[in-house]
Structures are given as C-alpha cells and as structure tokens.
JSON list of C-alpha atoms in Angstrom, two decimals:
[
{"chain": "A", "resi": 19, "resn": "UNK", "atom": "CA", "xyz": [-15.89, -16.20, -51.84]},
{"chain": "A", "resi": 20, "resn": "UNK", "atom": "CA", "xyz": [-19.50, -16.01, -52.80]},
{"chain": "A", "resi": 21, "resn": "UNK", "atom": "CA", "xyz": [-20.04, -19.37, -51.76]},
{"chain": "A", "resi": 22, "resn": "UNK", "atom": "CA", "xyz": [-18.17, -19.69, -48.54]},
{"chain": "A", "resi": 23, "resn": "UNK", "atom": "CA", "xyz": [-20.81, -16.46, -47.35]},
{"chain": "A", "resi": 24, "resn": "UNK", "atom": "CA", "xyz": [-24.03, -18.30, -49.03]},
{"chain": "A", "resi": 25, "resn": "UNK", "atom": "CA", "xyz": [-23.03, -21.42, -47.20]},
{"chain": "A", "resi": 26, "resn": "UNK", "atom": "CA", "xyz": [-25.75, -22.31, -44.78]},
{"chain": "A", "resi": 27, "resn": "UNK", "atom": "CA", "xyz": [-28.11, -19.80, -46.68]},
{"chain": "A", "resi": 28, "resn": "UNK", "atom": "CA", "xyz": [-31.57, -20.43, -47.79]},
{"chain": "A", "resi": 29, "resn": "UNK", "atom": "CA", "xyz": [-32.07, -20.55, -51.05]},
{"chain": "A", "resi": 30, "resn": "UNK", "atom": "CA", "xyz": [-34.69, -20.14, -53.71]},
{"chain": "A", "resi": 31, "resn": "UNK", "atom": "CA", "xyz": [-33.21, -22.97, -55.93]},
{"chain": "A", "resi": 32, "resn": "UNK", "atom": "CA", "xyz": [-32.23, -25.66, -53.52]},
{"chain": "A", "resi": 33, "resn": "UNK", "atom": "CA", "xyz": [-30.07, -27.39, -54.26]},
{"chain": "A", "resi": 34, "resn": "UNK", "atom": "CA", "xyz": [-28.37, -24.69, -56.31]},
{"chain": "A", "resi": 35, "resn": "UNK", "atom": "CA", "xyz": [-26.92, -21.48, -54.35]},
{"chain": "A", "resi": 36, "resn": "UNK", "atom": "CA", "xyz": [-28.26, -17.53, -55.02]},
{"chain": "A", "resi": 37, "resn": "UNK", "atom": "CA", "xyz": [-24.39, -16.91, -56.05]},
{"chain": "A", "resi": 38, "resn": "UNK", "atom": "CA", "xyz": [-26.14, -13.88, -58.24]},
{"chain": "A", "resi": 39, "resn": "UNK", "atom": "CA", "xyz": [-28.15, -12.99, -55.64]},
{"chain": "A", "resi": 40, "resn": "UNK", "atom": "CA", "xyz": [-25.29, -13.27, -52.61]},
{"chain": "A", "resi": 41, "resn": "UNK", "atom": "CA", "xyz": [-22.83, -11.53, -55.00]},
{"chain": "A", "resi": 42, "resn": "UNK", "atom": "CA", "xyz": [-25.42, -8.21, -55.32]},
{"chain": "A", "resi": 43, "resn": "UNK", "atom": "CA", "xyz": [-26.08, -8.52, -51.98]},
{"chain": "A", "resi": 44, "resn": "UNK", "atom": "CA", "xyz": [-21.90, -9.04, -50.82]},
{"chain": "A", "resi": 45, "resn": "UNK", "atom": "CA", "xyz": [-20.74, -5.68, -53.58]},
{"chain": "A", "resi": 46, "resn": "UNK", "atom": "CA", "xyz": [-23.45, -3.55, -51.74]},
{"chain": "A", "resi": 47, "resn": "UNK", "atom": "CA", "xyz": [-21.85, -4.19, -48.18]},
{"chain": "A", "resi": 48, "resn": "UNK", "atom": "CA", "xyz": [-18.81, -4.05, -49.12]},
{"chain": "A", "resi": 49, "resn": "UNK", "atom": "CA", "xyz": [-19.21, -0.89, -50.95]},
{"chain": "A", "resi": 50, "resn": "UNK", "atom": "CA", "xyz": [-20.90, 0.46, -47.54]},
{"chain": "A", "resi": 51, "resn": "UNK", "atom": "CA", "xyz": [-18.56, -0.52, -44.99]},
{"chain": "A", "resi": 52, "resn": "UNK", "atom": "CA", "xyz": [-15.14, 0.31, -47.27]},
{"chain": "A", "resi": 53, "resn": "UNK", "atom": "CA", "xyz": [-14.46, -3.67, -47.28]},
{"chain": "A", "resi": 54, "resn": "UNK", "atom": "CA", "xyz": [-12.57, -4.50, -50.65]},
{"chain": "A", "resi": 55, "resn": "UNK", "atom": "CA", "xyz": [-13.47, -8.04, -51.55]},
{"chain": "A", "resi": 56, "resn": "UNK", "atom": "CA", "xyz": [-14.49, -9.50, -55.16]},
{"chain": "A", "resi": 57, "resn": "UNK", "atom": "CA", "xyz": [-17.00, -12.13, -54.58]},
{"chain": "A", "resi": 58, "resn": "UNK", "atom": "CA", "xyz": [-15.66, -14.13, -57.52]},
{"chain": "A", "resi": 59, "resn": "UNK", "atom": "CA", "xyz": [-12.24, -14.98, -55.99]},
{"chain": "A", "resi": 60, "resn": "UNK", "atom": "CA", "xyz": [-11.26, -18.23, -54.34]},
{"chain": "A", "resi": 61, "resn": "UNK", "atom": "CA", "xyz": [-10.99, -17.90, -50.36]},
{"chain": "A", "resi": 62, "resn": "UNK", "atom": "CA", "xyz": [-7.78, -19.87, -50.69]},
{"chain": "A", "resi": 63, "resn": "UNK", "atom": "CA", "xyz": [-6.45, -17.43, -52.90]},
{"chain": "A", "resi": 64, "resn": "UNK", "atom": "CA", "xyz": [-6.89, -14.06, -50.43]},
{"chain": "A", "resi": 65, "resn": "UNK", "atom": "CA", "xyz": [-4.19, -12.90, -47.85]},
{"chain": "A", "resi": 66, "resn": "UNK", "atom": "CA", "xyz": [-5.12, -13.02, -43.89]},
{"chain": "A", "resi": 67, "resn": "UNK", "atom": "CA", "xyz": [-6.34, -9.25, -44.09]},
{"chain": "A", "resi": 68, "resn": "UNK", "atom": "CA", "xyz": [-8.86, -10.26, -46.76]},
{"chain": "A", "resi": 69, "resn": "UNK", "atom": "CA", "xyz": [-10.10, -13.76, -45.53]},
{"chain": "A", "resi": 70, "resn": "UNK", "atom": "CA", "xyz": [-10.99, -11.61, -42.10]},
{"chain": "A", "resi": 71, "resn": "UNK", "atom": "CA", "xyz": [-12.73, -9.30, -45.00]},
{"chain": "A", "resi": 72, "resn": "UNK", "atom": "CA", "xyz": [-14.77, -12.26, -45.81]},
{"chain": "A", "resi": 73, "resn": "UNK", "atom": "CA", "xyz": [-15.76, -12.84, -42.60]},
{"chain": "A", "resi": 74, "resn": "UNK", "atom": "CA", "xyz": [-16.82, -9.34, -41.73]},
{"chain": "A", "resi": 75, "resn": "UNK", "atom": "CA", "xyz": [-18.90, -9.32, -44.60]},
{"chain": "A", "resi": 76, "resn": "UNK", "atom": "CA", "xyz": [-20.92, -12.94, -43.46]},
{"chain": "A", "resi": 77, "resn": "UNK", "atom": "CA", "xyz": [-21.62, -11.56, -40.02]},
{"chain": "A", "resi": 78, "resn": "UNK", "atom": "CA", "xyz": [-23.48, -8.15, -42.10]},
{"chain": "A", "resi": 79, "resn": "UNK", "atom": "CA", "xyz": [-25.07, -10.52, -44.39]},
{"chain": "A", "resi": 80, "resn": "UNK", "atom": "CA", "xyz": [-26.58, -12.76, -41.49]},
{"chain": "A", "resi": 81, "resn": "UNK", "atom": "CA", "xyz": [-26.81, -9.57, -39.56]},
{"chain": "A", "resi": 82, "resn": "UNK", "atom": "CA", "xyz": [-25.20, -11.35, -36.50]},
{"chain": "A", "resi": 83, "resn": "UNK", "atom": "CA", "xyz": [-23.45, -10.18, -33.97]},
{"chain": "A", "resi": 84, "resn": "UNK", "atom": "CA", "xyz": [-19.62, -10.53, -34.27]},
{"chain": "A", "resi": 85, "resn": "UNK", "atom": "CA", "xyz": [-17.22, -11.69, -32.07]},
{"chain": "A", "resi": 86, "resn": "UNK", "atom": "CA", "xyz": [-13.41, -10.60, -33.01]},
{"chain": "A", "resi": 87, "resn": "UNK", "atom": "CA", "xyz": [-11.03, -12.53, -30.78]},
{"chain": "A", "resi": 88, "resn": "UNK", "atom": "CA", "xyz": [-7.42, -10.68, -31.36]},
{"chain": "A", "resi": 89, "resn": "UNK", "atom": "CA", "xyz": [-8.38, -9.63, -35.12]},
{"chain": "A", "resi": 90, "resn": "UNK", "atom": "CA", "xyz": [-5.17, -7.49, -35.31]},
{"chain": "A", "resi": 91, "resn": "UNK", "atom": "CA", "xyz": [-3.03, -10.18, -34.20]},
{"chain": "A", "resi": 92, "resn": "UNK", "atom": "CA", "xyz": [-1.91, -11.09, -37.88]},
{"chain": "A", "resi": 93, "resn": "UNK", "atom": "CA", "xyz": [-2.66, -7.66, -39.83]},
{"chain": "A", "resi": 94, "resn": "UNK", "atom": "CA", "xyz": [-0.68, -5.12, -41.00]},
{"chain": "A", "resi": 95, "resn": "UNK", "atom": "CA", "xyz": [-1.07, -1.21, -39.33]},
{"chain": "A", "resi": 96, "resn": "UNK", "atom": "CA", "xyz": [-2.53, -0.24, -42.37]},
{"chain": "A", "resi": 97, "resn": "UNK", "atom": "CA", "xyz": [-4.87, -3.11, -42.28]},
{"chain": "A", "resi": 98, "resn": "UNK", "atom": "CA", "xyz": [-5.40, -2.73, -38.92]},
{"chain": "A", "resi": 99, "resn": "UNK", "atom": "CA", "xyz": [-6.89, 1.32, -39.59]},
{"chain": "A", "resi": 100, "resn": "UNK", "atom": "CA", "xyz": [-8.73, -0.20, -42.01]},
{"chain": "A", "resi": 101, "resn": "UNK", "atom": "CA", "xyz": [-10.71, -2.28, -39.74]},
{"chain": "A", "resi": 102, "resn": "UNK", "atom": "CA", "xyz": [-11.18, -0.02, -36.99]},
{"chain": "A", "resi": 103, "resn": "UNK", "atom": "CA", "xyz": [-12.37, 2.64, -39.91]},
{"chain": "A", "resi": 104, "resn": "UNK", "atom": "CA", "xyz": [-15.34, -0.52, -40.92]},
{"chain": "A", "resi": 105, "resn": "UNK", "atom": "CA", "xyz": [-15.74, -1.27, -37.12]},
{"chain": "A", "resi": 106, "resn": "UNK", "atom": "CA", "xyz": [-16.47, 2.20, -36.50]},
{"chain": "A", "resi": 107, "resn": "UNK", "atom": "CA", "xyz": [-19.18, 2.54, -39.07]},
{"chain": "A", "resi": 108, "resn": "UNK", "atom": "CA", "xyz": [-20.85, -0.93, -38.13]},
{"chain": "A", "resi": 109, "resn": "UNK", "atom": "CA", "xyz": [-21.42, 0.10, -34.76]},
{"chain": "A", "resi": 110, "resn": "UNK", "atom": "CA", "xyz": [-22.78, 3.84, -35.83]},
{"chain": "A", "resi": 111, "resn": "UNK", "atom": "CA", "xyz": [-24.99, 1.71, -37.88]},
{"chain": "A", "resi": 112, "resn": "UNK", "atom": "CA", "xyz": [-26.27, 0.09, -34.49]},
{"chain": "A", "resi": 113, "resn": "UNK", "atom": "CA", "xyz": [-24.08, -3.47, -34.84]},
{"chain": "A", "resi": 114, "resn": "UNK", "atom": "CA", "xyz": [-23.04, -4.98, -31.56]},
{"chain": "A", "resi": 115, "resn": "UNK", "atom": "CA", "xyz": [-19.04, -5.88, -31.65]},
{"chain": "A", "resi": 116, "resn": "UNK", "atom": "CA", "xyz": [-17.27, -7.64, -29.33]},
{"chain": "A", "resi": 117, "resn": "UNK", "atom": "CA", "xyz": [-13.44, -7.11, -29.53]},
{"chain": "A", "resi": 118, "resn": "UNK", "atom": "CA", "xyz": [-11.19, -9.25, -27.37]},
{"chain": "A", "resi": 119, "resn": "UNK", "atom": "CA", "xyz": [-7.39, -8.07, -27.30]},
{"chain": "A", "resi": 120, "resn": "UNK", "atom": "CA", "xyz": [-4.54, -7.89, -25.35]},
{"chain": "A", "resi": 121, "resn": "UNK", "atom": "CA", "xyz": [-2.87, -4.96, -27.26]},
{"chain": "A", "resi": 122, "resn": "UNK", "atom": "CA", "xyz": [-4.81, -1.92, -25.14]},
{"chain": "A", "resi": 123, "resn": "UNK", "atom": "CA", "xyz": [-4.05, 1.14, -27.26]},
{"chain": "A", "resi": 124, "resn": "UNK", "atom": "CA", "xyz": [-6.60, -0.83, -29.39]},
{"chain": "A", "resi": 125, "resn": "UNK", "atom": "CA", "xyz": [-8.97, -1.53, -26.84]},
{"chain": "A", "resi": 126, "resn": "UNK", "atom": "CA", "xyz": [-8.94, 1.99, -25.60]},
{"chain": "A", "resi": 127, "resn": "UNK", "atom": "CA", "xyz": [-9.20, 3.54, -29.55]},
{"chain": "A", "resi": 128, "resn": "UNK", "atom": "CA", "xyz": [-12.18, 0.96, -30.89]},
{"chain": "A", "resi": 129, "resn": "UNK", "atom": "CA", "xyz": [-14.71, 0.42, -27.52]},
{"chain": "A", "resi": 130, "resn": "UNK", "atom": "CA", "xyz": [-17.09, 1.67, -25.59]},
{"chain": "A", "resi": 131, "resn": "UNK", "atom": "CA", "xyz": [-16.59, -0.14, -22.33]},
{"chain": "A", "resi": 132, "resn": "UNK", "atom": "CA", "xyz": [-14.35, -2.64, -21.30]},
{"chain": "A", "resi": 133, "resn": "UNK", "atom": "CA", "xyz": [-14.74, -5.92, -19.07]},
{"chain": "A", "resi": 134, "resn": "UNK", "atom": "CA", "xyz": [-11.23, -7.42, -18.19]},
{"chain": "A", "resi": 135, "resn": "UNK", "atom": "CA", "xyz": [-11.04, -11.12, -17.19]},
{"chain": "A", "resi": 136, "resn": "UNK", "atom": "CA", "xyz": [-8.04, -12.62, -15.11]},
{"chain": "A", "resi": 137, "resn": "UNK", "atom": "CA", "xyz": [-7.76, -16.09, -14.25]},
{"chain": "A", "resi": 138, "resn": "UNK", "atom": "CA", "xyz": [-10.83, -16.73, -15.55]},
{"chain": "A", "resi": 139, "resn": "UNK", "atom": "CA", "xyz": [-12.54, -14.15, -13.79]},
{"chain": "A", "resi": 140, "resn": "UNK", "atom": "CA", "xyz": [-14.12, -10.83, -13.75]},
{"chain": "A", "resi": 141, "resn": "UNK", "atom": "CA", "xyz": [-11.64, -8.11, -12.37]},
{"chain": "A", "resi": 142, "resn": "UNK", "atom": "CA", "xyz": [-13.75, -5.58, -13.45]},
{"chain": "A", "resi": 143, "resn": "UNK", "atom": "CA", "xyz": [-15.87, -3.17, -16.18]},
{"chain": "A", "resi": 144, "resn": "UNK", "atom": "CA", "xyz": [-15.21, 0.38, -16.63]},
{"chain": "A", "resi": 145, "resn": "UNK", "atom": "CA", "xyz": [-16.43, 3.16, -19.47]},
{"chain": "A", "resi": 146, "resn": "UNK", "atom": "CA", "xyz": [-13.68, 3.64, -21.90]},
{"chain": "A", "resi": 147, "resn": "UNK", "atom": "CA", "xyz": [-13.58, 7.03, -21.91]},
{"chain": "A", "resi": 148, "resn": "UNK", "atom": "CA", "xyz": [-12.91, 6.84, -18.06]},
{"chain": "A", "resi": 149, "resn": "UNK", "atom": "CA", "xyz": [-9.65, 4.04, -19.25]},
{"chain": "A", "resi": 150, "resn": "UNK", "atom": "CA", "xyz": [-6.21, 4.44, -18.87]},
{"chain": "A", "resi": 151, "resn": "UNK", "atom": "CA", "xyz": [-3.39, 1.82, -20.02]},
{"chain": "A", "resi": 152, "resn": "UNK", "atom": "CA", "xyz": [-1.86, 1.78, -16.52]},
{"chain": "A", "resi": 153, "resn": "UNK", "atom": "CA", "xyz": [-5.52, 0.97, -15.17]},
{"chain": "A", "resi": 154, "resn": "UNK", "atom": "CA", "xyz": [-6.60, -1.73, -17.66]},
{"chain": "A", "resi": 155, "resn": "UNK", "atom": "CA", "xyz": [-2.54, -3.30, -16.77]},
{"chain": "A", "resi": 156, "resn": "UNK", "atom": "CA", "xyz": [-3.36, -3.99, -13.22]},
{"chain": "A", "resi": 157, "resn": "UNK", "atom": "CA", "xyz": [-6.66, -5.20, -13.24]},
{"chain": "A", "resi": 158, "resn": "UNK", "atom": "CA", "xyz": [-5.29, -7.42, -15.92]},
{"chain": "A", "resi": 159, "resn": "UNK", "atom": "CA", "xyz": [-1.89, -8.70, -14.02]},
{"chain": "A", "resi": 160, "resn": "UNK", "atom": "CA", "xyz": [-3.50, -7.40, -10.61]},
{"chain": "A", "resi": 161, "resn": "UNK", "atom": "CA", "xyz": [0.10, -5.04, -9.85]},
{"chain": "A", "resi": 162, "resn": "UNK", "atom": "CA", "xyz": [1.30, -2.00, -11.89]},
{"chain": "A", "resi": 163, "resn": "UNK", "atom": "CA", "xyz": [3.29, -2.38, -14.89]},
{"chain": "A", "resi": 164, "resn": "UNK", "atom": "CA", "xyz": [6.46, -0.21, -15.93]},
{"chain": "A", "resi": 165, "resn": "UNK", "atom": "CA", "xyz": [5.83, 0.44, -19.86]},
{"chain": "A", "resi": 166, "resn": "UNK", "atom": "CA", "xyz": [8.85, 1.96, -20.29]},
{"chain": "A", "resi": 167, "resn": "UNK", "atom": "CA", "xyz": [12.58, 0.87, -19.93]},
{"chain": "A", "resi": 168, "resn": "UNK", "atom": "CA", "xyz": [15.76, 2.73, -20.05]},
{"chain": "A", "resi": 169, "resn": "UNK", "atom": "CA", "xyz": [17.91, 1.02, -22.86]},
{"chain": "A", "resi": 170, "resn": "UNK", "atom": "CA", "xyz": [21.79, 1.69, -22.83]},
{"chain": "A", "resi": 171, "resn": "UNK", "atom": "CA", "xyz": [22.96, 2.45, -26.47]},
{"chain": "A", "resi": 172, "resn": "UNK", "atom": "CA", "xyz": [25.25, 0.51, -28.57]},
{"chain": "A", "resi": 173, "resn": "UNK", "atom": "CA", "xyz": [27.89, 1.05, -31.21]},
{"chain": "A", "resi": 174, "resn": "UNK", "atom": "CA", "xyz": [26.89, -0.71, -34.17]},
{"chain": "A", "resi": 175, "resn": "UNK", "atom": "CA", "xyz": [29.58, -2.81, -36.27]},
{"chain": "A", "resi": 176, "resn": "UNK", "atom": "CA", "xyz": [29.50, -3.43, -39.95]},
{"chain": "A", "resi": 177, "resn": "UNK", "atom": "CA", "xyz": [26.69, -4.56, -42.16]},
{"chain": "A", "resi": 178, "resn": "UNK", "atom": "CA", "xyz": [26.78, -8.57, -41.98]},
{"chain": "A", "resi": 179, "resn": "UNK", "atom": "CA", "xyz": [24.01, -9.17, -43.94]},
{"chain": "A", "resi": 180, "resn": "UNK", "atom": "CA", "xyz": [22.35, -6.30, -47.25]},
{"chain": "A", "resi": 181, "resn": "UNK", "atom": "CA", "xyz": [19.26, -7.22, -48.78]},
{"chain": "A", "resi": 182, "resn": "UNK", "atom": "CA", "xyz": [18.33, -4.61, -51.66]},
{"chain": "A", "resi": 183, "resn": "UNK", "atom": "CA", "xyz": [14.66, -5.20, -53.26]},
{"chain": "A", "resi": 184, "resn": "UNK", "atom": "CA", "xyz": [13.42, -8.32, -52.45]},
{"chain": "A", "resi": 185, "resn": "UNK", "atom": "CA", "xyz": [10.71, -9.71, -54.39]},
{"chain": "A", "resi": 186, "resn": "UNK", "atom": "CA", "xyz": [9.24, -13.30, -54.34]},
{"chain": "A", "resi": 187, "resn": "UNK", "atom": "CA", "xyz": [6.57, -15.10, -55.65]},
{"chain": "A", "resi": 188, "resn": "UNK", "atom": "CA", "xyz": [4.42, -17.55, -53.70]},
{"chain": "A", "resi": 189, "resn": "UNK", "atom": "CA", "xyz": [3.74, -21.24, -55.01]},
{"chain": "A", "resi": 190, "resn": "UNK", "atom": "CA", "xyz": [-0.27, -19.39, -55.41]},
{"chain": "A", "resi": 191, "resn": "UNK", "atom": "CA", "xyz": [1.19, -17.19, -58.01]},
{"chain": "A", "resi": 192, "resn": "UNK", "atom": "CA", "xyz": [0.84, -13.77, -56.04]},
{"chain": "A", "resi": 193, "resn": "UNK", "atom": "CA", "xyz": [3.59, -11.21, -54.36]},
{"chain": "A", "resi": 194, "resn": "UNK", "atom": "CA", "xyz": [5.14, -13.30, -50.90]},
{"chain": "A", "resi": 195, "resn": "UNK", "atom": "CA", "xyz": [7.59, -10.35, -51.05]},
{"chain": "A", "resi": 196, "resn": "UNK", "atom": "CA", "xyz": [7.56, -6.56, -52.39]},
{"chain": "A", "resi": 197, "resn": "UNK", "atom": "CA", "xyz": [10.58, -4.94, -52.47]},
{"chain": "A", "resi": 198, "resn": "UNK", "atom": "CA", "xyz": [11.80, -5.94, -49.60]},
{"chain": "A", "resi": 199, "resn": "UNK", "atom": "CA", "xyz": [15.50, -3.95, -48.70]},
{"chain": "A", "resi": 200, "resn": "UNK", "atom": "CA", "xyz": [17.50, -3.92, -45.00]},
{"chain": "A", "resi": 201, "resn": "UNK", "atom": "CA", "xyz": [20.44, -4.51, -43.14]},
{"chain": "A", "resi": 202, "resn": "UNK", "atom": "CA", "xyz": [21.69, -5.97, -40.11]},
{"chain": "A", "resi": 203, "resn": "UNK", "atom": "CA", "xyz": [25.05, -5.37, -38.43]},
{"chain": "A", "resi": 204, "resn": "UNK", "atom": "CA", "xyz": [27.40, -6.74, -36.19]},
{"chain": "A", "resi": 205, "resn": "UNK", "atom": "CA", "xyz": [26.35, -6.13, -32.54]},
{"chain": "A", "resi": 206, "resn": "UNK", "atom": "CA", "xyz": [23.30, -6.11, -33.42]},
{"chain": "A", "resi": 207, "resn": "UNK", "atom": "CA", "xyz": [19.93, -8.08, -32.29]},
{"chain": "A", "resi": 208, "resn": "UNK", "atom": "CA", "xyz": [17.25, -7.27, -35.33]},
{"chain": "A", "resi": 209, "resn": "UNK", "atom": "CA", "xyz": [13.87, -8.38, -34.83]},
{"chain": "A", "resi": 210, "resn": "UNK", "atom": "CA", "xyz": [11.43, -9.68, -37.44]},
{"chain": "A", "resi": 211, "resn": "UNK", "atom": "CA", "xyz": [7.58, -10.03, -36.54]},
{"chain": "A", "resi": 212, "resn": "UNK", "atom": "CA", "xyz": [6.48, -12.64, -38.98]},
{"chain": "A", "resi": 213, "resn": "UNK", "atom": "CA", "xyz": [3.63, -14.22, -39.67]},
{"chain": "A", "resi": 214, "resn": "UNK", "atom": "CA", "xyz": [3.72, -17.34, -42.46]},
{"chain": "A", "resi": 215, "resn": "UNK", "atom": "CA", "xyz": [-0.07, -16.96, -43.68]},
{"chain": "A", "resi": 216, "resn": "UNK", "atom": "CA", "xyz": [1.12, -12.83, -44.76]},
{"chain": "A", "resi": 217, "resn": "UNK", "atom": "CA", "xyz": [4.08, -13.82, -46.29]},
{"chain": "A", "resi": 218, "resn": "UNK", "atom": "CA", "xyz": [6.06, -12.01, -43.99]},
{"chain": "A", "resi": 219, "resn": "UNK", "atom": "CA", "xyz": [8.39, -15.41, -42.80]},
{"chain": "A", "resi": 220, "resn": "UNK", "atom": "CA", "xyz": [9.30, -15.34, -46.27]},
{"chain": "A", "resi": 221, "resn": "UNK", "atom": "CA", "xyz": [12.37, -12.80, -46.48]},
{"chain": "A", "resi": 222, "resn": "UNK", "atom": "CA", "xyz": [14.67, -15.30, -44.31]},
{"chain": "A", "resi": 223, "resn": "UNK", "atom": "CA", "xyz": [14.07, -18.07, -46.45]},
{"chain": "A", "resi": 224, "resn": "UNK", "atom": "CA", "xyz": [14.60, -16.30, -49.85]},
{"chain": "A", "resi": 225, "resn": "UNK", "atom": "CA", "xyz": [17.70, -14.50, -48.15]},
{"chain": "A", "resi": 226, "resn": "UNK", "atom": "CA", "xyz": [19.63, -17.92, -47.76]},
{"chain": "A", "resi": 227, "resn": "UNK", "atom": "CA", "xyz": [18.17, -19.30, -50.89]},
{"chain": "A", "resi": 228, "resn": "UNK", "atom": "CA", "xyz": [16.71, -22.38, -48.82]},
{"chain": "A", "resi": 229, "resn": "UNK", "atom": "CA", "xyz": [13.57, -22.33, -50.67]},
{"chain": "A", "resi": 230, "resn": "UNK", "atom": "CA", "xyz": [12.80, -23.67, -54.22]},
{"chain": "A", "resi": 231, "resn": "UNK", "atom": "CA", "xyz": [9.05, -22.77, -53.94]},
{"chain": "A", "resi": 232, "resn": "UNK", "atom": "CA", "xyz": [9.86, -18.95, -53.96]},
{"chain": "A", "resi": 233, "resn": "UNK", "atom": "CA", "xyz": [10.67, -17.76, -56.89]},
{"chain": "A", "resi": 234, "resn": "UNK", "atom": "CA", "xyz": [13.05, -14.46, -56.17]},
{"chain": "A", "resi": 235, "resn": "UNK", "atom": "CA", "xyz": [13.72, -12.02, -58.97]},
{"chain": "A", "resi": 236, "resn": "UNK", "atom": "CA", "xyz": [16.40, -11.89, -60.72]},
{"chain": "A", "resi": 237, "resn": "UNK", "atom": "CA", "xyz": [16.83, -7.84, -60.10]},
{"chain": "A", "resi": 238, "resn": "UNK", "atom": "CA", "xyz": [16.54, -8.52, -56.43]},
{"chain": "A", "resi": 239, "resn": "UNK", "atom": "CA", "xyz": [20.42, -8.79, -54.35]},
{"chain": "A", "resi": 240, "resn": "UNK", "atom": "CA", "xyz": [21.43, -10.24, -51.39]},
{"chain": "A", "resi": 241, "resn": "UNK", "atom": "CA", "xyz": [24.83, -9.89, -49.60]},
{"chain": "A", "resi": 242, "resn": "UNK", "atom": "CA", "xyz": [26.10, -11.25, -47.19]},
{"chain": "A", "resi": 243, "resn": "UNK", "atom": "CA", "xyz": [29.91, -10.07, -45.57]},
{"chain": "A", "resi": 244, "resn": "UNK", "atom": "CA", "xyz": [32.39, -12.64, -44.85]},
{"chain": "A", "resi": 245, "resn": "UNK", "atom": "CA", "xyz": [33.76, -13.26, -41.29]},
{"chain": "A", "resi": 246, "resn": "UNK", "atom": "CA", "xyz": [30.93, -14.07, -39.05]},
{"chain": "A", "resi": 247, "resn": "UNK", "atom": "CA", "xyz": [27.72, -14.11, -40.82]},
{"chain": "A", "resi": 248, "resn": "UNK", "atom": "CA", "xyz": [24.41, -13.52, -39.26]},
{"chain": "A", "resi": 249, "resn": "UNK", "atom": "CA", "xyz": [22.27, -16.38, -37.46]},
{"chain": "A", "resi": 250, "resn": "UNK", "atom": "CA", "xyz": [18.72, -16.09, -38.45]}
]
C-alpha cells in the first residue's frame, strides 16, 4: 500500500522510493483521521472499504483536494459512518470535499451546499441546511416525487430455501462469507444487494454449491425443501 501512495512522489533516493518515510508519514494520518490501513499490505489484498481507505489517505498525503463520485455506492452502513465520521474531520481541518451522490439522505447529512445538475445542466445551488429531500427530488427529475408507497401484505408460505452459518473463503485466502444465516419462503420475492468486489455475490454461489473456488465450511448448512425450489 505504501507504494501505490509514494507513486508519483519525489524522492530523496531516486530511483528507490521513501517506503520508510511514506509509511511514518501514512500511520500518522491514518491515526488522525480514524482510517485503519497497514501500509505494509498488498492493495490487491484489501476489501472495497479499505482500497477507498487508501485513497483517502493519498489525497491527505498530496494534500489535494478530493473528489468522491458515489463513494458509498459499494460500502457497507457501517463503512459508510465511518467515512462520513473521517469526512467530517477533514473538512474541520479546512480540506475541500466534493461528494457527488444520488442517495440524498447522504447529501443532506455530509455537505454544506449543494449544486444539482440535470441533463447536463445546472438546476440549481442551495445551503444545505435550507435542503429538503422533496426539494433536491424535483430539481433533480424537475416534478415531485412520491417516496412512499402503500404495499398490500402477503401471507408467506413455507421456507424453500434455510441457510444456517455460512462461511466461505475467497481464492485470496480471506473471509468471502461470515456467518451468513436466512431464509426465503414461498410467495416470497427476497432481495439481495450484492456487490462481487465485497464478497457479498458470494452467498448464492456457495448456496448451490456452483463454485469450486469457495471453500464453504464444513459446520456451515444449507437446505433446501423439495417441491418448487427457489430461482436465484
């Protein structure tokens, strides 16, 4: 990791890289700005969360400005509070951020003032704390949105499909899965937000065994009813 931040750096040995020096310099931001990151471990070896991490900590080094375009987009909510907590702090420390998203409780918990584009234009720039979701919808779609929808419930059948602590190892040698356990039922439409570089997209694949690169433990169990199984 060391060397993906020094990358592009000057450096008082040319053509050898301050790794010492960039490694000091990497624990001491980190250690600041709540970013845990070991400066010694391969980039190809870190989760999404962490190679954003990595990325966080270049723009401090270089003191640059960064630009974050959807940065929650593949993070978990606990990742995500994570971030806002070291966005928060790098703009009390006088950093500029720019922080493009779509999702808008976001927008309206981590700015200051917000510009919203449509079609490739301005439709306008207002102080956050003067923001509301149903503003920031229509000057984004130019019409107001309905957020909320009346659902009618639904009797749900038998479990087709029990998955009881799922764990999995990647081919990199870490967790793809921890402890995963659910179940899905007849009459029912169960959604799964996945996203391959997390690990996440890994559940279906162990579940039907369809996989020989993830290695499931033995403890974990799978079931799945007879009759009409489940389509994932």
């Amino acid at each position: 990791m060391a060397e993906n931040v020094a990358l592009g750096l000057r450096s008082s040995r040319e053509p050898l890289l301050d790794l010492d020096v960039v490694s000091e310099r990497i624990d001491k931001l980190a250690q600041t700005y709540g970013l845990q990151v070991d400066p010694n471990r391969p980039v190809w070896q870190l989760a999404v969360g962490e190679q954003q991490r990595v990325e966080i900590i270049k723009a401090l080094y270089r003191r640059g400005a960064p630009i974050l375009d959807e940065p929650t987009a593949v993070l978990t909510p606990q990742e995500v509070d994570d971030l806002f907590v070291t966005l928060r702090k790098m703009a009390q420390d006088g950093h500029a951020l720019i922080f493009i998203s779509h999702k808008l409780h976001e927008v309206l918990s981590i700015s200051d003032r917000i510009t919203v584009l449509r079609d490739g234009q301005l439709a306008g720039t207002i102080p956050t704390r003067e923001a509301t979701k149903q503003g920031l919808a229509r000057l984004m779609v130019g019409r107001d949105v309905v957020f909320q929808y009346e659902r009618q419930k639904v009797e749900v059948g038998v479990p087709r499909l029990k998955v009881t602590d799922l764990w999995a190892r990647s081919d990199h040698g870490t967790d793809a899965l921890r402890g995963v356990s659910l179940e899905i039922h007849a009459v029912k439409s169960w959604g799964w937000r996945a996203y391959r570089a997390m690990g996440s997209a890994n559940w279906p694949r162990c579940s039907l065994a369809c996989d020989p690169e993830l290695k499931v433990r033995s403890a974990s169990t799978v079931r799945i009813s007879p009759g009409k199984r489940p389509i994932l």
